[in-house]
Amino acid sequence: MTDLTPLTPAAAAGTRPILSIRDLSVSFLGARNSWTRVIEGLSFDVAPGETVALVGESGSGKSVTSLSVLGLLDPTTSRLEGSILLDGHDVLKLDEAGMIRHIRGQAAAMIFQEPMTSLHPIYRVGDQIMEALTSHRDMPKAEARRQAIALLERVRIPNAARRIDDYPHAFSGGMRQRVMIAMALASRPKLLIADEPTTALDVTVQGEILDLLKDLQAEFGMAMLFITHDMGVVAEMADRTVVMLRGRSVEQGPTAAIFADPQQPYTRALLASVPVLGSMKGEPAPLRFPVVDMKTGVAGGALPLRSKPDLTAPILDVRDLVTRFDLRGGLLNRRVARVHAVENVSFRIFPGETLSLVGESGCGKSTTGKSIIRLNDRSTGSVRLGDDDLFGLGAEAMRRKRRDIQMIPQDPLASMNPRMTVGDALVEPFLEHRMGTAAEGRVRAARLMDQVGLTAAMLERYPHEFSGGQRQRVCIARALMLDPKLIIADESVSALDVSVKAQVVNLLLDIQDRMGIAFLFISHDIAVVERISHRIAVMYMGEIVEIGPRAEILERPRHAYTRQLIGAVTVPDPARRHLRRNLAVTELRTPIRPLDYAPPARRYEEVAPGHLVMVEG
Amino acid sequence: MSEIRSIRARLKGRFLGGVAALAIGAAFPALAQDDAHYGGTMKLLGVSSEGTLDPHINYTARYWPLFIYTHDGLMAFKKVGGPESAEVVPDLAEAMPEVSNDGKTYTFKLRQGIKFSNGKDLTVDDVVASFQRIFKVSSPTSGSFYSGIVGADKCLAEAETCTLEGGVTGDAATNTITINLVAPDAEFLFKLAVPHAVIMPADTVMKDAGNQPIPGTGTYMFESYDPNASLIMVRNPHFQEWSKEAQPKGYPDRIEYTFGGTEEAAVNAILNGQADWMYEPVPSDRLAELSVSNADQLRVAPLVAWWYAPMNVNIPPFDSLQARQALNFAVDRGALVSVFGGPALAAPVCTILPPDMPGHADRCDYTADPGEFWSAPDMEKALALVEESGTKGQKVTVVADDTSTGRAVGTYLQTVLTELGYDATVQSISGDIQFTYIQNTNNNVQISVTQWYQDYPAPSNFLHVLFGCDSFTPGSDSSVNMSGICDKGLDDRMKAAMALAATDPEAALTEWGNIDYDMMKLAPAVPLFTPKDVDLISTRLGNYEFSSQFHWLVGNSWVQ
Amino acid sequence: MLAAVLSRLLRMVVVMFGISVITFLIFFATPSSDPAARIAGKNAAQETIEAVRKDFGLDRPLYVQYGLMMKRLFVTRDLTSFANRGQQIVPAVAAAAPATLSLVSGAAVLWMLGGILTGITAAAWRGRWPDKLLMGISMMAVAMPVFWVGEMVNLITQNRLHDTWAFSWVPALGYTPFSEDPGLWFRSMVFPWLTLAFLYIGLYGRMLRTGIIETYQEDFIRTARAKGLTGRKVLLKHATRSAIIPIVIMFGMDFGVLVGGAAVLTEVVFGINGVGRLTYQALKVLDLPMIMATVLYASFFVVIANAVVDLLCLLIDPRMRRA
């Protein structure tokens, strides 16, 4: 890795950069009083009005960099060296009072990844924006309120004058991120730091927010430091890109140049690993991600799935699945409304087949997965696994049947007992289901560890000794211990870094090839879904709006929502940078209905063989 | 029948060297009548109140000493300090009664001109009604003290219609009361001198009056009573002194008894001059300090009482006589005296009748050197007896109350039992529950720690009540014969001794002494020690007098 | 709203009914608790006990006895004590309540102010000496038994230093109603307040400090700092306000429980004849009617406190308002 001389187009153009970082090093105080360096000799500039993306995988130090700029790291546990010049102030030389007077909420403002938790839950959004307005300048309350409404209107929040008095919990994630942006804009900052601002949002909302940021940047003429791991977002947003790896800048330059001609192997590997929607055009079967050589960054060929689904008899047959939850509230804790989380969902999965459930948060896709294995008992309908109706089984029979359906969770660490070795965790269900002796379980666990790309020796380790990707492999091995016929993978790869994500997806396909297991793949990430699925079902507000073969759904979407969903997906192509989606600002609709709501009867139209679309009305 | 085990004597604590130097009660010379001492407000403190203000019902050591100043019976214990306090004198009766009909008929002449605190005159009707009332309100002693009155059996069975026909009759013309007994009762006059037999107006409510004061004839009357706050006594405006020894005119004008707080706080209040006396015993840690710094404010007096460990003679291991005797030999009374606070506060006992009880004879078999007094334990003999009894290794649980002394005594017994080869444990139960718990045979208590105080100075008070067949009722919370012993021969001798007392009191007392000795041969209990009373008084309080019957004589003391 | 209140009331009745039944059953399941024998007195003759049993209706089936007791407690309100016969339960509790309320309310003001101040100060100086000092003191406050602290306070103010200028103004122990002499009421309550509050200041201070420090990990604190708010504003407005919610909940419960009688130790040490002492005395002598009344009284306050806490939380935390 070479530390490149920072590109300073602004300097070349004769304007002073708004942000200039030179030789920044950051160390954290770790256990046993040792200092660990997390940023090493980082240098880059951001010119006025320019957008620079800091891109890298988790642990690359991109967020630490952004926090350093605002001096938000805990001074007792962090040590900063080098220089950060922001709007003429040397940030590292300012004290707290100076930071407040010149930097935070003045020259620079920041928005964060988690809009759900970044707003104070017990103050009205208006008050929080007004606080940002009045804390740096004298302003009558009425004027602050007027400006706050204006800001909310600027970030396209409908009914701003009314919504200013709402509390954060009354806003959806996307709307909260808009509020955050409005708050950041309150001080008319010269630099807006956006730390993964869309990562936690649904795709359609992400698109809206990215559009908004682009518009606002033009309106306010501010510079943006955009921190992200998503190459699609980088391509769409950044004028220039700084690629980071383990605290260092690997490569930086104009975004178009980096995408077109990456110089460094890491950059190449990163780009090669990114799932790109539409890259599967014409592929008949699910296709593995190309294997990238991390040394050279060169992608190898991609292997397609060899096995074919056995279409004689479905392994899973879900009919008219309905799951509703009561919402209680008020002083009485009475039922006040009902969430129609899953409404009349029917689908079938055949042995060796992968059906993906896609949709945005709250659409009911995860609830569907849980309802199938009866993790909630509020469901009606029928779920046949092979010859048995799961909803008709007694508790003991159901327990035995669980063997056949295994789940791979979204957060592997949370699903493992931290005080149990991985080996014990793997063998435990094996013994629980009386599939053999402990010794046989060990042998099997060792073999499976091998199959998921780990080693048998790792069985003696504890969960915290594994990386995120390794943990997910352990979870896959654990699911395989019981010889399941169906695996439900609920957002199983969503939290992984791109390169790891590709590996885990490939592993799942390997397993399907080898064992003929069927997958119910639940995900919001359509680019990954495209790789792995035979068929796709799109869910919206608890219902399947469209279901059919992968190519049919992605290439010939019929339902308006499917189209919207696909249109919102970012593509790592800098050429699309100036496009606007022109999406309507939407509050995510939730399937909360009054108690007396009767869901309308739905009708599906078969537009192509196996391709069903819900007919409106 | 004891007056309730008062908490007063439950001194917690350790050995107190300095207490030996304490002034002994009644050391104050009674000064000649000095009018200057009349008046003022006396302030008494108590951690808690203790029940109804109805003298016919309340049976507590806390209120009895007050009732004797608000109400009178036909007879009264002499209100003087010292041994004379055990004597009975005429109170509302003009003179001692005429006894006739072989000791079965008592005739009293009622004093004239006495008024109740409500201004009404005292008449023979009030006397008759008061005796009926004892039964109508189910006085706790109605069955034990007054069942010998003719007609009492009917009254006990059907309280509402009680007339005591042929039992208690009044003649308004001659102003006499005649009481007929079923059998002679040498203790009858004692029974008439306790608060349960006081005379109140005939129109008094025929049920527990609770915290409503009942008019009386005493020198004081209750002004108000709030069990959660205070009890106030003021002078009875209609009182004229008729007998100084039966009902003297009290010195203070007003007596305020305040409830609440802690013993610790009460000590401070007395030392600060905010109060004159406290009911509860002085905490032992303060006692050590006070015996040096404020010795002149402490008064010590012997009590007619004992601490003892009744053993259940009906269940193992103490159904074995040898086992019971073994424990009697093994217990070191000297050690227990130390537990209680040292020789100044207690003395070892070996008999059932306490040293100051008439009839008590100094005899002791269960000691290293048998003779008159207990000297030291005899472990050798004890171990041999246990071996002989074949009860060695059995499980024994000592049930003590949860005061620190109760627990300490219980723990001591546990160690002795363990030394004797038993598998012993201690169970401590909240004080008020423990007393009924150890009585009920359903709880299968093997051995317990408890105390007993005299009601009036008669040996039957201890022997017959605690070890007589009549006091044993299996399955009842009221079965004060906790040993469950019922020896036909001894029981008959006790009954005979009670009868004998009517004709030959001296001979009767000797017989009681013999019964005591013979009862202890059966060893139904381990006598532990007899406690002494310690009072802490304010510096201004004068003329402290101690009655063996009612302890400190409140109204006889002055505060100015 | 009316429906809400009614439903609350209904729930309260159900809770109190359950508690009263349990109390009643526990009482009769306690060995040697035969109220007839207790009322009759020590060594009472069996006839006397039977007479009492009949007189007090103790020979009737338990459910009848229960019904009668409830009727006399709530309807005719003339239920009398078993131990202090003639002592009417309802007036006794009503008389004890103001003393307890005085004690607990005063202490509550002190401990809320003290606790919040302690917590905020310690959190603001986290890890430095004011924090260490305050946390040391509050650890002591939590560790020292109230009873002992009270005795020590008494030892100093009533005994050792009573006659010095510092404490000669302290009146004798006991409670004086506010209506009688407000000055004396205040002077006699000062040390009980301080003693009772001491423990809770320690408890609340520690809790609030931890709460604030945890809140500092929250994303919205980072947002507030990124906005350029001053450290003081972040601490007071953003961190403390969130961290105070559990304190309010705890306060409500503590207050309810204490008013209901849990301040017994402080009451006894300072000679304040409040509900706690009443309960304690009743338990000591197994006085069922008084136990029943005080237990129901306590549960009433706990339920009320619960409702008030719910309401307060609605005010403080808008998230809970979602219906």
PDB file of N, CA, C and O in Angstrom, chain B residues 449-478:
ATOM      1  N   VAL B 449     -37.875 -21.697  75.959  1.00  0.00           N
ATOM      2  CA  VAL B 449     -37.399 -20.763  76.967  1.00  0.00           C
ATOM      3  C   VAL B 449     -38.488 -19.733  77.195  1.00  0.00           C
ATOM      4  O   VAL B 449     -38.976 -19.124  76.240  1.00  0.00           O
ATOM      5  N   THR B 450     -38.904 -19.554  78.453  1.00  0.00           N
ATOM      6  CA  THR B 450     -39.962 -18.585  78.709  1.00  0.00           C
ATOM      7  C   THR B 450     -39.841 -18.057  80.143  1.00  0.00           C
ATOM      8  O   THR B 450     -38.911 -18.428  80.863  1.00  0.00           O
ATOM      9  N   GLN B 451     -40.779 -17.150  80.505  1.00  0.00           N
ATOM     10  CA  GLN B 451     -40.730 -16.575  81.858  1.00  0.00           C
ATOM     11  C   GLN B 451     -42.138 -16.560  82.444  1.00  0.00           C
ATOM     12  O   GLN B 451     -43.131 -16.657  81.720  1.00  0.00           O
ATOM     13  N   TRP B 452     -42.204 -16.397  83.755  1.00  0.00           N
ATOM     14  CA  TRP B 452     -43.507 -16.331  84.421  1.00  0.00           C
ATOM     15  C   TRP B 452     -43.398 -15.363  85.589  1.00  0.00           C
ATOM     16  O   TRP B 452     -42.424 -15.372  86.318  1.00  0.00           O
ATOM     17  N   TYR B 453     -44.406 -14.500  85.710  1.00  0.00           N
ATOM     18  CA  TYR B 453     -44.420 -13.510  86.789  1.00  0.00           C
ATOM     19  C   TYR B 453     -45.644 -13.744  87.646  1.00  0.00           C
ATOM     20  O   TYR B 453     -46.678 -14.186  87.156  1.00  0.00           O
ATOM     21  N   GLN B 454     -45.561 -13.408  88.922  1.00  0.00           N
ATOM     22  CA  GLN B 454     -46.700 -13.651  89.793  1.00  0.00           C
ATOM     23  C   GLN B 454     -47.840 -12.675  89.490  1.00  0.00           C
ATOM     24  O   GLN B 454     -47.630 -11.553  89.055  1.00  0.00           O
ATOM     25  N   ASP B 455     -49.063 -13.158  89.718  1.00  0.00           N
ATOM     26  CA  ASP B 455     -50.223 -12.277  89.681  1.00  0.00           C
ATOM     27  C   ASP B 455     -50.523 -11.775  91.079  1.00  0.00           C
ATOM     28  O   ASP B 455     -50.916 -10.647  91.289  1.00  0.00           O
ATOM     29  N   TYR B 456     -50.392 -12.688  92.001  1.00  0.00           N
ATOM     30  CA  TYR B 456     -50.544 -12.330  93.417  1.00  0.00           C
ATOM     31  C   TYR B 456     -49.702 -13.327  94.204  1.00  0.00           C
ATOM     32  O   TYR B 456     -49.365 -14.405  93.692  1.00  0.00           O
ATOM     33  N   PRO B 457     -49.338 -12.975  95.409  1.00  0.00           N
ATOM     34  CA  PRO B 457     -48.327 -13.770  96.125  1.00  0.00           C
ATOM     35  C   PRO B 457     -48.859 -15.066  96.687  1.00  0.00           C
ATOM     36  O   PRO B 457     -48.996 -15.205  97.902  1.00  0.00           O
ATOM     37  N   ALA B 458     -49.178 -16.012  95.810  1.00  0.00           N
ATOM     38  CA  ALA B 458     -49.605 -17.331  96.283  1.00  0.00           C
ATOM     39  C   ALA B 458     -48.856 -18.382  95.484  1.00  0.00           C
ATOM     40  O   ALA B 458     -48.719 -18.260  94.268  1.00  0.00           O
ATOM     41  N   PRO B 459     -48.378 -19.460  96.133  1.00  0.00           N
ATOM     42  CA  PRO B 459     -47.570 -20.476  95.457  1.00  0.00           C
ATOM     43  C   PRO B 459     -48.303 -21.145  94.300  1.00  0.00           C
ATOM     44  O   PRO B 459     -47.691 -21.541  93.317  1.00  0.00           O
ATOM     45  N   SER B 460     -49.647 -21.248  94.435  1.00  0.00           N
ATOM     46  CA  SER B 460     -50.406 -21.891  93.359  1.00  0.00           C
ATOM     47  C   SER B 460     -50.202 -21.149  92.037  1.00  0.00           C
ATOM     48  O   SER B 460     -50.281 -21.745  90.968  1.00  0.00           O
ATOM     49  N   ASN B 461     -49.940 -19.877  92.165  1.00  0.00           N
ATOM     50  CA  ASN B 461     -49.655 -19.023  91.008  1.00  0.00           C
ATOM     51  C   ASN B 461     -48.586 -19.596  90.092  1.00  0.00           C
ATOM     52  O   ASN B 461     -48.579 -19.357  88.900  1.00  0.00           O
ATOM     53  N   PHE B 462     -47.655 -20.285  90.686  1.00  0.00           N
ATOM     54  CA  PHE B 462     -46.591 -20.893  89.885  1.00  0.00           C
ATOM     55  C   PHE B 462     -46.819 -22.384  89.702  1.00  0.00           C
ATOM     56  O   PHE B 462     -46.824 -22.887  88.585  1.00  0.00           O
ATOM     57  N   LEU B 463     -46.998 -23.086  90.837  1.00  0.00           N
ATOM     58  CA  LEU B 463     -47.017 -24.535  90.756  1.00  0.00           C
ATOM     59  C   LEU B 463     -48.271 -25.068  90.079  1.00  0.00           C
ATOM     60  O   LEU B 463     -48.203 -25.852  89.140  1.00  0.00           O
ATOM     61  N   HIS B 464     -49.418 -24.627  90.571  1.00  0.00           N
ATOM     62  CA  HIS B 464     -50.649 -25.188  90.048  1.00  0.00           C
ATOM     63  C   HIS B 464     -50.932 -24.703  88.632  1.00  0.00           C
ATOM     64  O   HIS B 464     -51.403 -25.451  87.780  1.00  0.00           O
ATOM     65  N   VAL B 465     -50.612 -23.454  88.396  1.00  0.00           N
ATOM     66  CA  VAL B 465     -50.889 -22.918  87.060  1.00  0.00           C
ATOM     67  C   VAL B 465     -49.961 -23.534  86.018  1.00  0.00           C
ATOM     68  O   VAL B 465     -50.395 -23.971  84.956  1.00  0.00           O
ATOM     69  N   LEU B 466     -48.678 -23.604  86.357  1.00  0.00           N
ATOM     70  CA  LEU B 466     -47.732 -24.024  85.330  1.00  0.00           C
ATOM     71  C   LEU B 466     -47.611 -25.537  85.198  1.00  0.00           C
ATOM     72  O   LEU B 466     -47.190 -26.040  84.158  1.00  0.00           O
ATOM     73  N   PHE B 467     -47.951 -26.270  86.265  1.00  0.00           N
ATOM     74  CA  PHE B 467     -47.746 -27.712  86.196  1.00  0.00           C
ATOM     75  C   PHE B 467     -48.962 -28.508  86.660  1.00  0.00           C
ATOM     76  O   PHE B 467     -48.860 -29.688  86.971  1.00  0.00           O
ATOM     77  N   GLY B 468     -50.118 -27.847  86.720  1.00  0.00           N
ATOM     78  CA  GLY B 468     -51.326 -28.547  87.134  1.00  0.00           C
ATOM     79  C   GLY B 468     -52.055 -29.130  85.933  1.00  0.00           C
ATOM     80  O   GLY B 468     -51.907 -28.673  84.800  1.00  0.00           O
ATOM     81  N   CYS B 469     -52.869 -30.165  86.220  1.00  0.00           N
ATOM     82  CA  CYS B 469     -53.593 -30.832  85.136  1.00  0.00           C
ATOM     83  C   CYS B 469     -54.593 -29.883  84.459  1.00  0.00           C
ATOM     84  O   CYS B 469     -54.838 -29.966  83.257  1.00  0.00           O
ATOM     85  N   ASP B 470     -55.165 -28.937  85.239  1.00  0.00           N
ATOM     86  CA  ASP B 470     -56.186 -28.047  84.683  1.00  0.00           C
ATOM     87  C   ASP B 470     -55.624 -27.107  83.609  1.00  0.00           C
ATOM     88  O   ASP B 470     -56.359 -26.581  82.784  1.00  0.00           O
ATOM     89  N   SER B 471     -54.315 -26.855  83.669  1.00  0.00           N
ATOM     90  CA  SER B 471     -53.740 -25.911  82.717  1.00  0.00           C
ATOM     91  C   SER B 471     -53.257 -26.586  81.445  1.00  0.00           C
ATOM     92  O   SER B 471     -52.606 -25.970  80.618  1.00  0.00           O
ATOM     93  N   PHE B 472     -53.535 -27.879  81.313  1.00  0.00           N
ATOM     94  CA  PHE B 472     -53.062 -28.591  80.130  1.00  0.00           C
ATOM     95  C   PHE B 472     -54.233 -28.907  79.218  1.00  0.00           C
ATOM     96  O   PHE B 472     -55.111 -29.687  79.559  1.00  0.00           O
ATOM     97  N   THR B 473     -54.282 -28.238  78.081  1.00  0.00           N
ATOM     98  CA  THR B 473     -55.341 -28.478  77.110  1.00  0.00           C
ATOM     99  C   THR B 473     -54.693 -28.759  75.756  1.00  0.00           C
ATOM    100  O   THR B 473     -54.293 -27.828  75.060  1.00  0.00           O
ATOM    101  N   PRO B 474     -54.555 -30.028  75.394  1.00  0.00           N
ATOM    102  CA  PRO B 474     -53.885 -30.336  74.119  1.00  0.00           C
ATOM    103  C   PRO B 474     -54.563 -29.634  72.950  1.00  0.00           C
ATOM    104  O   PRO B 474     -55.792 -29.510  72.918  1.00  0.00           O
ATOM    105  N   GLY B 475     -53.761 -29.140  72.036  1.00  0.00           N
ATOM    106  CA  GLY B 475     -54.294 -28.551  70.810  1.00  0.00           C
ATOM    107  C   GLY B 475     -54.769 -27.130  70.972  1.00  0.00           C
ATOM    108  O   GLY B 475     -55.298 -26.535  70.034  1.00  0.00           O
ATOM    109  N   SER B 476     -54.575 -26.544  72.150  1.00  0.00           N
ATOM    110  CA  SER B 476     -55.057 -25.185  72.348  1.00  0.00           C
ATOM    111  C   SER B 476     -53.871 -24.227  72.459  1.00  0.00           C
ATOM    112  O   SER B 476     -52.815 -24.584  72.967  1.00  0.00           O
ATOM    113  N   ASP B 477     -54.068 -23.005  71.972  1.00  0.00           N
ATOM    114  CA  ASP B 477     -53.050 -21.983  72.128  1.00  0.00           C
ATOM    115  C   ASP B 477     -52.980 -21.505  73.570  1.00  0.00           C
ATOM    116  O   ASP B 477     -52.078 -20.774  73.947  1.00  0.00           O
ATOM    117  N   SER B 478     -53.997 -21.866  74.354  1.00  0.00           N
ATOM    118  CA  SER B 478     -54.000 -21.473  75.751  1.00  0.00           C
ATOM    119  C   SER B 478     -53.876 -22.729  76.596  1.00  0.00           C
ATOM    120  O   SER B 478     -54.855 -23.310  77.023  1.00  0.00           O
TER     121      SER B 478
END
